[in-house]
Short mmCIF file of C-alpha atoms in Angstrom, two decimals:
data_model
loop_
_atom_site.label_atom_id
_atom_site.label_comp_id
_atom_site.label_asym_id
_atom_site.label_seq_id
_atom_site.Cartn_x
_atom_site.Cartn_y
_atom_site.Cartn_z
CA MET A 651 -7.22 -21.69 -7.42
CA ILE A 652 -8.27 -20.63 -4.19
CA THR A 653 -11.79 -19.86 -3.50
CA ARG A 654 -13.24 -16.98 -2.62
CA ARG A 655 -14.74 -18.33 0.47
CA ASP A 656 -10.62 -19.69 1.36
CA PHE A 657 -10.06 -16.04 0.76
CA LEU A 658 -12.40 -13.80 2.68
CA LYS A 659 -11.97 -16.71 5.81
CA MET A 660 -8.00 -16.33 5.91
CA ALA A 661 -8.22 -12.55 4.71
CA GLY A 662 -10.14 -12.11 8.34
CA THR A 663 -8.24 -14.23 10.37
CA ALA A 664 -4.29 -13.68 12.33
CA SER A 665 -2.73 -16.68 10.20
CA VAL A 666 -2.53 -14.46 7.14
CA VAL A 667 0.20 -11.92 8.33
CA GLY A 668 0.30 -11.54 12.29
CA ALA A 669 -2.10 -11.04 14.36
CA LEU A 670 -4.25 -8.23 12.28
CA LYS A 671 -7.86 -7.82 13.10
CA PRO A 672 -10.97 -8.08 10.46
CA ASP A 673 -12.87 -4.66 11.70
CA PHE A 674 -9.04 -3.14 12.28
CA ALA A 675 -11.20 0.82 12.32
CA PHE A 676 -10.68 3.37 9.30
CA ALA A 677 -9.10 6.06 12.00
CA ASP A 678 -6.33 4.02 13.60
CA VAL A 679 -4.78 2.98 10.48
CA MET A 680 -5.22 7.44 9.38
CA ASN A 681 -3.79 8.02 13.21
CA THR A 682 -1.09 5.27 14.27
CA PHE A 683 1.61 5.52 11.76
CA SER A 684 3.08 8.92 11.83
CA GLU A 685 2.80 13.12 12.93
CA VAL A 686 4.38 14.30 10.18
CA ASN A 687 1.57 11.72 7.43
CA LYS A 688 -2.07 9.58 8.71
CA LEU A 689 -1.48 7.13 6.38
CA PRO A 690 1.22 4.59 7.04
CA ARG A 691 4.76 4.70 4.48
CA TRP A 692 3.62 2.01 2.89
CA ARG A 693 6.53 0.93 0.11
CA GLY A 694 6.10 -1.13 -3.15
CA PHE A 695 5.01 -1.23 -6.34
CA ASN A 696 1.80 -1.55 -9.35
CA LEU A 697 0.79 -4.73 -10.97
CA LEU A 698 0.09 -5.05 -14.43
CA ASP A 699 -2.25 -8.29 -14.18
CA PHE A 700 -5.81 -6.83 -14.84
CA PHE A 701 -3.74 -3.19 -15.92
CA SER A 702 -5.35 -4.77 -19.96
CA PRO A 703 -9.21 -4.17 -20.57
CA VAL A 704 -8.46 -7.86 -22.54
CA LYS A 705 -9.93 -9.85 -20.73
CA ARG A 706 -7.44 -12.94 -19.60
CA GLY A 707 -8.83 -16.97 -19.65
CA PRO A 708 -7.63 -18.96 -16.60
CA ASN A 709 -4.72 -20.44 -19.04
CA ASP A 710 -4.14 -17.41 -20.48
CA TRP A 711 0.10 -16.86 -19.80
CA ASN A 712 2.06 -13.53 -20.05
CA ALA A 713 4.92 -11.86 -18.07
CA SER A 714 3.69 -9.44 -16.98
CA LEU A 715 1.38 -12.06 -14.82
CA THR A 716 2.52 -11.76 -11.04
CA THR A 717 3.91 -14.78 -9.61
CA GLU A 718 4.58 -16.51 -6.16
CA ASN A 719 8.14 -15.75 -6.87
CA ASP A 720 7.08 -12.13 -7.27
CA PHE A 721 5.79 -11.74 -3.90
CA LYS A 722 8.57 -13.90 -2.64
CA TRP A 723 10.86 -10.75 -3.77
CA MET A 724 8.95 -8.12 -2.71
CA ALA A 725 8.42 -9.51 0.87
CA ASP A 726 11.63 -10.86 1.45
CA TRP A 727 13.49 -6.93 -0.33
CA GLY A 728 11.66 -4.99 2.86
CA PHE A 729 9.02 -3.73 1.09
CA ASP A 730 4.65 -4.22 2.30
CA PHE A 731 2.05 -2.56 -0.31
CA VAL A 732 1.22 -3.94 -4.00
CA ARG A 733 -1.14 -1.22 -6.09
CA ILE A 734 -3.21 -3.19 -8.70
CA PRO A 735 -4.63 -1.23 -11.20
CA MET A 736 -7.61 -2.02 -12.76
CA ALA A 737 -9.09 -2.31 -15.97
CA TYR A 738 -13.10 -2.45 -15.76
CA PRO A 739 -13.81 -4.68 -18.69
CA SER A 740 -10.78 -7.75 -17.73
CA TYR A 741 -13.02 -8.78 -15.14
CA LEU A 742 -16.38 -8.68 -17.37
CA GLN A 743 -18.52 -10.92 -19.47
CA PHE A 744 -17.61 -8.50 -22.21
CA ASP A 745 -14.93 -10.58 -25.14
CA PRO A 746 -13.86 -8.44 -27.94
CA LYS A 747 -12.63 -11.90 -29.15
CA GLY A 748 -9.38 -10.34 -30.58
CA ASP A 749 -10.88 -7.49 -31.77
CA PRO A 750 -9.69 -4.39 -30.83
CA ASN A 751 -12.26 -2.12 -31.78
CA LYS A 752 -15.27 -4.11 -30.69
CA ARG A 753 -17.24 -1.24 -28.60
CA ILE A 754 -18.39 -2.30 -25.24
CA THR A 755 -22.13 -1.09 -24.86
CA LYS A 756 -23.58 0.07 -21.93
CA GLU A 757 -25.61 -3.13 -20.35
CA GLU A 758 -22.50 -4.69 -21.28
CA VAL A 759 -20.77 -2.63 -18.63
CA LEU A 760 -22.07 -4.30 -15.23
CA GLN A 761 -22.39 -7.90 -16.28
CA PHE A 762 -19.80 -9.27 -14.26
CA ASP A 763 -17.02 -11.98 -14.81
CA GLU A 764 -16.86 -14.76 -11.69
CA SER A 765 -14.85 -16.33 -12.28
CA ALA A 766 -12.54 -12.96 -13.56
CA ILE A 767 -12.75 -11.70 -10.01
CA GLU A 768 -11.73 -15.30 -8.33
CA ARG A 769 -7.90 -14.85 -10.24
CA VAL A 770 -8.17 -10.91 -8.82
CA ASP A 771 -9.50 -12.34 -5.74
CA HIS A 772 -6.41 -15.37 -5.79
CA LEU A 773 -3.56 -12.26 -5.93
CA ILE A 774 -5.03 -10.32 -2.82
CA SER A 775 -4.98 -13.11 -0.62
CA LYS A 776 -1.72 -14.14 -2.13
CA ALA A 777 -0.61 -10.46 -1.43
CA ASN A 778 -1.01 -10.41 1.85
CA GLN A 779 -0.03 -14.17 2.57
CA HIS A 780 3.10 -12.04 2.08
CA GLY A 781 2.19 -9.13 4.45
CA LEU A 782 1.00 -6.94 1.07
CA HIS A 783 -1.17 -4.01 1.72
CA VAL A 784 -3.26 -4.31 -1.30
CA SER A 785 -4.88 -1.51 -2.55
CA LEU A 786 -7.39 -2.30 -5.40
CA ASN A 787 -7.83 0.83 -7.69
CA LEU A 788 -9.79 1.50 -11.10
CA HIS A 789 -7.51 2.39 -13.98
CA ARG A 790 -10.45 2.15 -16.11
CA ALA A 791 -13.59 3.11 -14.96
CA PRO A 792 -17.23 2.96 -15.99
CA GLY A 793 -16.99 6.36 -18.38
CA PHE A 794 -13.68 7.27 -18.22
CA CYS A 795 -9.55 6.45 -18.06
CA ILE A 796 -6.67 8.87 -19.01
CA ASN A 797 -5.38 5.97 -21.48
CA ALA A 798 -6.73 5.60 -25.28
CA GLY A 799 -7.49 2.44 -26.87
CA PHE A 800 -10.90 1.71 -25.71
CA HIS A 801 -13.79 3.71 -26.62
CA GLU A 802 -16.41 3.97 -23.25
CA PRO A 803 -20.03 4.39 -23.85
CA TYR A 804 -20.28 7.80 -21.89
CA ASN A 805 -18.34 10.01 -19.86
CA LEU A 806 -18.05 9.52 -16.28
CA TRP A 807 -17.60 12.94 -15.68
CA ARG A 808 -20.83 13.85 -17.68
CA ASP A 809 -23.88 11.00 -17.63
CA LYS A 810 -25.08 10.18 -14.35
CA GLU A 811 -25.68 6.36 -16.42
CA ALA A 812 -21.44 6.25 -16.01
CA GLN A 813 -22.01 7.26 -12.33
CA GLU A 814 -24.22 4.76 -11.49
CA ALA A 815 -22.68 2.38 -12.87
CA LEU A 816 -19.19 3.19 -11.16
CA TYR A 817 -20.40 3.03 -8.11
CA ALA A 818 -22.16 -0.24 -8.50
CA HIS A 819 -18.61 -1.86 -9.60
CA TRP A 820 -17.49 -0.57 -5.84
CA GLU A 821 -20.65 -1.85 -3.75
CA MET A 822 -19.94 -5.07 -5.88
CA TRP A 823 -16.06 -5.50 -4.33
CA ALA A 824 -17.77 -3.69 -0.87
CA LYS A 825 -20.25 -6.80 -0.40
CA ARG A 826 -16.81 -9.17 -1.84
CA TYR A 827 -14.56 -7.60 0.61
CA LYS A 828 -16.41 -5.71 3.73
CA GLY A 829 -15.36 -8.71 5.67
CA ILE A 830 -11.04 -7.83 5.13
CA SER A 831 -9.34 -5.46 7.09
CA SER A 832 -8.23 -2.11 6.18
CA LYS A 833 -4.79 -3.36 7.40
CA LEU A 834 -4.86 -5.86 4.49
CA LEU A 835 -6.98 -4.19 1.90
CA SER A 836 -7.78 -0.46 0.59
CA PHE A 837 -9.75 0.67 -2.12
CA ASP A 838 -8.12 4.08 -4.47
CA LEU A 839 -11.77 5.29 -6.83
CA LEU A 840 -10.06 6.13 -9.91
CA ASN A 841 -6.43 6.88 -11.54
CA GLU A 842 -5.94 10.13 -12.05
CA PRO A 843 -9.26 12.31 -13.28
CA CYS A 844 -9.40 14.26 -16.07
CA ALA A 845 -10.81 16.33 -17.60
CA PRO A 846 -11.77 15.00 -21.90
CA VAL A 847 -9.65 15.40 -23.99
CA ASP A 848 -8.17 14.55 -27.17
CA MET A 849 -6.25 11.09 -25.70
CA ASN A 850 -4.77 11.37 -29.44
CA ASP A 851 -3.40 14.78 -28.59
CA GLN A 852 0.27 13.82 -26.54
CA HIS A 853 0.31 16.68 -23.81
CA THR A 854 1.31 15.81 -20.54
CA GLN A 855 -0.17 17.47 -18.48
CA LYS A 856 -4.27 16.88 -18.13
CA PRO A 857 -6.60 19.48 -16.83
CA PRO A 858 -8.59 18.54 -13.61
CA VAL A 859 -11.51 17.99 -14.23
CA ASP A 860 -13.67 19.70 -12.33
CA GLY A 861 -13.56 19.72 -9.00
CA ALA A 862 -17.29 20.07 -7.44
CA ILE A 863 -17.83 16.67 -9.85
CA TYR A 864 -14.82 15.14 -8.66
CA ARG A 865 -16.33 15.94 -5.45
CA GLN A 866 -19.69 13.99 -6.39
CA VAL A 867 -18.52 11.38 -7.31
CA ALA A 868 -16.12 10.67 -4.46
CA GLU A 869 -18.80 10.83 -2.35
CA GLY A 870 -21.04 8.44 -4.07
CA CYS A 871 -18.13 5.58 -3.76
CA LEU A 872 -18.20 6.61 -0.69
CA ARG A 873 -21.49 6.20 0.22
CA VAL A 874 -22.54 2.60 -1.28
CA ILE A 875 -18.82 1.26 0.15
CA LYS A 876 -19.53 2.35 3.52
CA GLU A 877 -22.67 0.42 3.55
CA GLN A 878 -20.95 -2.57 3.20
CA ASN A 879 -17.71 -1.10 5.93
CA GLN A 880 -17.28 2.11 7.70
CA SER A 881 -13.76 1.63 8.37
CA ARG A 882 -12.84 0.80 4.72
CA LEU A 883 -9.94 2.99 3.65
CA ILE A 884 -10.28 4.88 0.85
CA VAL A 885 -7.81 6.72 -1.90
CA ALA A 886 -8.56 9.53 -4.46
CA ASP A 887 -6.75 10.69 -6.74
CA GLY A 888 -4.97 13.46 -7.39
CA ASN A 889 -6.56 15.72 -10.27
CA GLY A 890 -5.41 16.88 -13.22
CA GLY A 891 -3.80 13.47 -13.70
CA GLY A 892 -2.72 12.26 -10.45
CA SER A 893 -0.34 15.67 -9.81
CA PHE A 894 -3.03 18.19 -7.80
CA VAL A 895 -4.91 17.94 -4.29
CA VAL A 896 -8.34 18.07 -4.37
CA PRO A 897 -8.81 20.86 -2.28
CA GLU A 898 -13.31 19.80 -2.70
CA LEU A 899 -11.47 16.22 -1.09
CA THR A 900 -9.89 17.42 1.91
CA ASP A 901 -13.23 17.24 4.21
CA LEU A 902 -14.24 13.80 3.38
CA PRO A 903 -12.57 10.34 5.07
CA LEU A 904 -10.57 10.10 2.26
CA ALA A 905 -6.42 9.91 1.70
CA GLN A 906 -5.49 11.29 -1.78
CA SER A 907 -2.70 10.57 -3.68
CA CYS A 908 -0.23 12.35 -5.05
CA ARG A 909 2.48 10.84 -8.16
CA GLY A 910 5.51 10.53 -8.82
CA TYR A 911 6.46 11.59 -12.78
CA TYR A 912 7.88 15.35 -12.43
CA PRO A 913 9.28 16.51 -14.68
CA HIS A 914 7.64 14.24 -17.14
CA TYR A 915 10.90 14.57 -18.76
CA ILE A 916 12.94 12.95 -17.69
CA SER A 917 9.87 9.90 -15.88
CA HIS A 918 8.49 9.51 -19.32
CA TYR A 919 11.65 10.19 -21.63
CA ARG A 920 11.27 8.98 -25.31
CA ALA A 921 8.37 7.36 -23.64
CA SER A 922 6.37 6.41 -27.51
CA TRP A 923 2.71 7.48 -25.46
CA VAL A 924 3.70 11.05 -24.67
CA TRP A 925 5.96 11.63 -27.41
CA LYS A 926 4.74 12.35 -31.31
CA ASN A 927 8.47 11.24 -32.51
CA PRO A 928 10.11 10.21 -29.64
CA ASP A 929 12.94 12.38 -31.04
CA ASP A 930 12.01 15.09 -30.04
CA SER A 931 11.96 13.43 -26.26
CA PRO A 932 14.86 17.25 -25.86
CA ALA A 933 18.08 15.91 -23.60
CA VAL A 934 17.67 14.74 -20.29
CA GLU A 935 20.01 15.68 -16.87
CA TRP A 936 19.66 15.85 -13.22
CA PRO A 937 19.90 18.48 -11.54
CA GLY A 938 20.52 20.89 -14.85
CA VAL A 939 18.69 22.49 -17.39
CA ILE A 940 16.16 20.86 -20.15
CA ASN A 941 13.67 22.32 -23.00
CA GLY A 942 15.16 25.67 -20.85
CA GLU A 943 14.45 25.57 -17.89
CA THR A 944 16.21 24.74 -14.62
CA PHE A 945 15.88 21.39 -12.46
CA ASN A 946 16.97 20.24 -9.39
CA ARG A 947 15.50 19.06 -6.06
CA GLU A 948 14.49 22.77 -4.15
CA VAL A 949 11.99 22.77 -7.69
CA LEU A 950 11.35 18.79 -6.71
CA GLN A 951 10.48 20.63 -3.62
CA ALA A 952 8.38 23.00 -4.72
CA PHE A 953 6.14 21.42 -7.41
CA TYR A 954 5.65 18.86 -3.79
CA LYS A 955 4.25 21.62 -1.40
CA PRO A 956 1.19 21.64 -1.90
CA TRP A 957 1.16 17.42 -0.90
CA LEU A 958 3.15 18.61 1.86
CA ASP A 959 1.25 20.50 3.41
CA LEU A 960 -1.65 18.74 3.04
CA ALA A 961 0.08 15.46 4.68
CA LYS A 962 0.95 18.20 7.82
CA SER A 963 -2.86 19.23 7.76
CA GLY A 964 -4.31 14.93 8.11
CA VAL A 965 -5.67 14.58 5.47
CA GLY A 966 -2.91 10.78 4.58
CA VAL A 967 -1.57 10.68 1.39
CA HIS A 968 0.48 8.28 -0.03
CA CYS A 969 2.57 8.29 -4.29
CA GLY A 970 0.47 6.22 -5.98
CA GLU A 971 2.04 6.02 -8.87
CA CYS A 972 6.21 6.37 -9.64
CA GLY A 973 9.69 5.15 -11.42
CA CYS A 974 11.51 6.24 -14.85
CA TYR A 975 10.38 4.72 -18.32
CA ARG A 976 14.20 2.19 -19.19
CA GLU A 977 15.22 4.95 -21.79
CA THR A 978 16.46 7.91 -19.66
CA PRO A 979 19.96 7.55 -19.18
CA HIS A 980 20.42 5.06 -16.32
CA ASP A 981 21.90 7.74 -13.52
CA VAL A 982 19.88 10.45 -15.01
CA PHE A 983 17.15 8.76 -13.55
CA LEU A 984 19.13 7.16 -10.74
CA ARG A 985 19.65 11.08 -9.45
CA TRP A 986 16.24 12.32 -9.88
CA PHE A 987 15.06 9.21 -7.73
CA GLU A 988 17.15 10.07 -5.06
CA ASP A 989 15.46 13.43 -4.61
CA GLN A 990 12.24 12.88 -5.13
CA LEU A 991 12.25 9.90 -2.80
CA SER A 992 14.71 11.99 0.04
CA ILE A 993 11.67 14.02 -0.35
CA PHE A 994 8.92 11.94 0.34
CA THR A 995 10.67 10.30 3.35
CA GLU A 996 11.46 13.63 5.04
CA HIS A 997 8.03 13.18 5.08
CA GLN A 998 6.99 10.22 5.15
CA ILE A 999 5.39 9.88 2.82
CA GLY A 1000 5.51 5.46 0.65
CA TYR A 1001 5.15 4.74 -3.08
CA ALA A 1002 4.66 2.79 -4.88
CA LEU A 1003 7.37 1.94 -8.37
CA TRP A 1004 5.85 1.34 -11.64
CA ASN A 1005 6.06 -1.58 -11.66
CA PHE A 1006 7.82 -4.40 -10.15
CA ARG A 1007 8.64 -6.84 -13.48
CA GLY A 1008 9.08 -4.43 -16.69
CA ASP A 1009 9.59 -1.01 -18.43
CA PHE A 1010 9.58 0.97 -15.45
CA GLY A 1011 11.28 -1.80 -12.83
CA ILE A 1012 13.48 -3.41 -11.21
CA LEU A 1013 13.41 -6.43 -12.78
CA ASP A 1014 13.22 -7.25 -17.02
CA SER A 1015 13.25 -3.23 -17.47
CA ASN A 1016 15.55 -3.44 -19.81
CA ARG A 1017 17.44 -0.78 -19.92
CA LYS A 1018 20.77 -0.23 -22.04
CA ASP A 1019 22.73 1.23 -20.21
CA VAL A 1020 22.75 -0.69 -16.69
CA LYS A 1021 24.68 -4.40 -16.12
CA TYR A 1022 22.40 -6.64 -14.54
CA LYS A 1023 22.48 -9.24 -12.41
CA ASP A 1024 20.87 -12.65 -12.15
CA TRP A 1025 18.25 -13.56 -10.50
CA TYR A 1026 16.46 -16.88 -11.77
CA GLY A 1027 16.36 -15.77 -14.54
CA HIS A 1028 15.81 -12.21 -14.56
CA GLN A 1029 17.88 -9.53 -14.93
CA LEU A 1030 18.27 -7.17 -11.51
CA ASP A 1031 18.60 -3.84 -11.58
CA GLU A 1032 20.80 -3.66 -8.10
CA LYS A 1033 21.15 -0.07 -7.84
CA MET A 1034 17.62 0.82 -8.00
CA LEU A 1035 16.78 -1.70 -6.22
CA GLN A 1036 19.49 -0.76 -3.67
CA LEU A 1037 17.99 2.95 -3.77
CA LEU A 1038 14.81 1.46 -3.39
CA GLN A 1039 15.34 -0.24 0.30
CA LYS A 1040 17.19 3.36 1.21
CA TYR A 1041 13.66 4.81 1.35
#
């Protein structure tokens, strides 16, 4: 395995992906790519290696872990971006030892596991070697996650102790990667902020967190990150589960990240974590009427208008997650997704599909209505790949 010293040395030199300077300035990233959008139109995928709060050991095998071939194929197919959504317990010493109900303590929240963190180093390094920009994201942060399945010891939006723990995590990552160029690595502070809700309540629309509190938390993260590297490119997810522009943050040195899941009727058709009974999911069509509502490209355009206007205003915008669960009829999915991608592309907004291999991906999605191409032992959705390459 590559060592942290080797990783930092490689990432700081031009040999990784060409003549990239480790002091590539934040202002350069934000101002040299498009008159429409101050972020590059990065296109790629989410990688789920550290998505679960259950830590994987160095010898654990899991079909979702990213391989060298994955990175090679992404680059060969023309993509240049990966986002790594992490659950913070995955890189702690905390070990539930097979007990999914074991609760983490406040003390354990700050007990980092160097061996697990080195595996994050390795993943970032491999992505960079293949010319892929990496967005490092806290999908589960101390005191908050939009997903159920893990008990937090406090509430990020209410408890100062939780906020200080979040800052400590970002300070650790900022120190570790302080010499890495923003052209290689950016930080995505917190996945899909929303107000506290009963996570067993299957509402698709999550309420926004108080904007002033979100700003306070974002400023705390900015402080500890910028102390290590003033040029670090930092992204904040949209409020209300990623859906809404955050006006409280627009004067800060932050880009913002939207989501490509609207409407959930299509993107999460028959998804068990959205519908208590998947059979209750209404039939979908695109364009067409779903559950009494009319949906088409014009409706999509109106939904994303605040994000398009944000990009025009000078705040960088990227879509950190998008795609469609495997149960959605493939022809419906492709028509809907092309409308969405065409809107993003017209405004120079990039995207990251959730995921590369798996239920939303271009490989091994297990869709029942797709004629797959065998791709080195994997099932390749050629039509989906061609659509992504078009945009």
